[in-house]
Every structure is written in C-alpha cells, then in structure tokens.
Amino acid sequence: SQTIHQWPATLVQPVGSPLSLECTVEGTSNPNLYWYRQAAGRGLQLLFYSVGIGQISSEVPQNLSASRPQDRQFILSSKKLLLSDSGFYLCAWSARDRGRDKNIQYFGAGTRLSVL
Amino acid sequence: GEDVEQSLFLSVREGDSSVINCTYTDSSSTYLYWYKQEPGAGLQLLTYIFSNMDMKQDQRLTVLLNKKDKHLSLRIADTQTGDSAIYFCAETLGGGFKTIFGAGTRLFVKA
C-alpha cells in the first residue's frame, strides 16, 4: 500500500533562518507531488507541483522553493524565513496513471510552521 | 478564473442531517471532490463525483451535482460527533494536474 511521510510535524523557526521540509512517498512510482500551504480560515494554496524528477512548477511567487531530487522525494525550502511564511504545510501525491482528469490526492499529516 | 467557494461554518445537532454547499467556476472540471480534515491532520478523500453524474450515494454521504449552476453539495445523514471536522470541496481543472480547493467548511456537531 502507498504511504506518505512528512516531517517534522511541528517547527518553530526565527525570522531569517533557513527552512527544509521533507516529504517522501512509498509504494508507488512516478507520482505527481504537491506542496500546499493552509492558512487559518483559508483554503489550501497550491505552492508547487512536480510531475517528475527535477520538474517543478511554481504556482505563486514567494519566498519558498521546491526540489525533487528523487522520484518519491519532495523538499520545500527557504533561505530566509519571513513571518508571513507561518502556516500549515501539506504535502500530497497523486497517481500518474489515472482516469482522465481524476486527480485524487493523498495527503501527509502536515507540518505546522511558526516563524517568530 | 479558478475559484471554489463554500461557507466557513455549519453547526448541527447530533442525529440531524448536515448539508455543506459549494460553488465552483471551471465548467471544464470533470471530477469534483469532498475531502475531510480532522484537527491537526492532513486531508482525506471522502468521496468524489464525475461530472456526468447528478448524484452519488455512499452510506451516510450523498453528493449532489448541479452542473448548470456549478453547485456541489454534500449531505451527511445522521450526523455524529465524530463527523466534526473541516470539509473541503475541490475540483480538478481540465488537464488534470491541478486541483483547486475551497476554504473549507467547519462542521460543529452538538451532542
């Protein structure tokens, strides 16, 4: 069966410090991978998605970057965190082989990031 | 533009039915989804409906789709306290890689 791991679960970082959040998927190959941010009272904002190793699409201009060094590994990074980067970050995957446009996403448990 | 809208809060009594409503904008969407998020956790798929269907029933859950009005609803029969969570409506845009989520409806179930 497929599983998705996301860590750490909670992170408190000072403004200006770097960030690295990691997400790995097991039990599937060639997944589509996603990073979302969830702010309080707001929906999920898609930050990045990837359809293959080294292929990253950015949805919004921001202080963050993403990388996919391996097929089932997705990393969210920042060189210098801002206060506005605080939020709940969710990684998700979906299967490459699926019915047309059926993009069921499977989510990790999330990382709550507080930038102080 | 791409947008999914839903009300932010709903409060019901235990045993009553809950109806969560959603409107979407992309007429090319072929699949629409309902996800559930429990406190401090990721989202889990509850159910989905293909755009050529009007209704889908799965145990206590009933999804109704009105393509003309771009309106999607989720009905939970016999709502239990364990149903308290945030429910997200979502649509996959034509092309299939991007899924747009609403802001989520927080369901409170009173005992």
Short mmCIF file of C-alpha atoms in Angstrom, two decimals, chain A residues 2 25-34 50-55 68 70-73 92-98 103, chain B residues 97:
data_model
loop_
_atom_site.label_atom_id
_atom_site.label_comp_id
_atom_site.label_asym_id
_atom_site.label_seq_id
_atom_site.Cartn_x
_atom_site.Cartn_y
_atom_site.Cartn_z
CA GLN A 2 1.06 3.56 -0.54
CA VAL A 25 6.12 8.62 -0.75
CA GLU A 26 6.31 4.84 -0.60
CA GLY A 27 4.56 2.14 -2.54
CA THR A 28 4.15 3.92 -5.86
CA SER A 29 6.29 5.10 -8.76
CA ASN A 30 6.26 8.33 -10.75
CA PRO A 31 3.77 10.12 -8.52
CA ASN A 32 2.69 13.70 -9.04
CA LEU A 33 3.81 15.60 -5.95
CA TYR A 34 2.41 18.75 -4.41
CA SER A 50 6.01 18.22 -9.76
CA VAL A 51 5.32 15.64 -12.44
CA GLY A 52 8.82 14.17 -12.45
CA ILE A 53 12.36 14.33 -11.07
CA GLY A 54 13.73 17.84 -11.39
CA GLN A 55 10.43 19.16 -12.80
CA ARG A 68 12.55 16.81 -6.30
CA GLN A 70 14.43 11.61 -6.30
CA ASP A 71 11.26 10.17 -7.76
CA ARG A 72 9.45 9.92 -4.44
CA GLN A 73 11.06 12.77 -2.52
CA ALA A 92 0.36 15.37 -1.27
CA TRP A 93 0.74 12.88 -4.07
CA SER A 94 -1.47 11.61 -6.85
CA ALA A 95 -1.07 8.70 -9.21
CA ARG A 96 0.36 9.27 -12.65
CA ASP A 97 -1.81 6.62 -14.19
CA ARG A 98 -5.42 7.51 -13.59
CA ASN A 103 -6.61 13.56 -9.67
CA PHE B 97 -2.69 18.18 -12.59
#
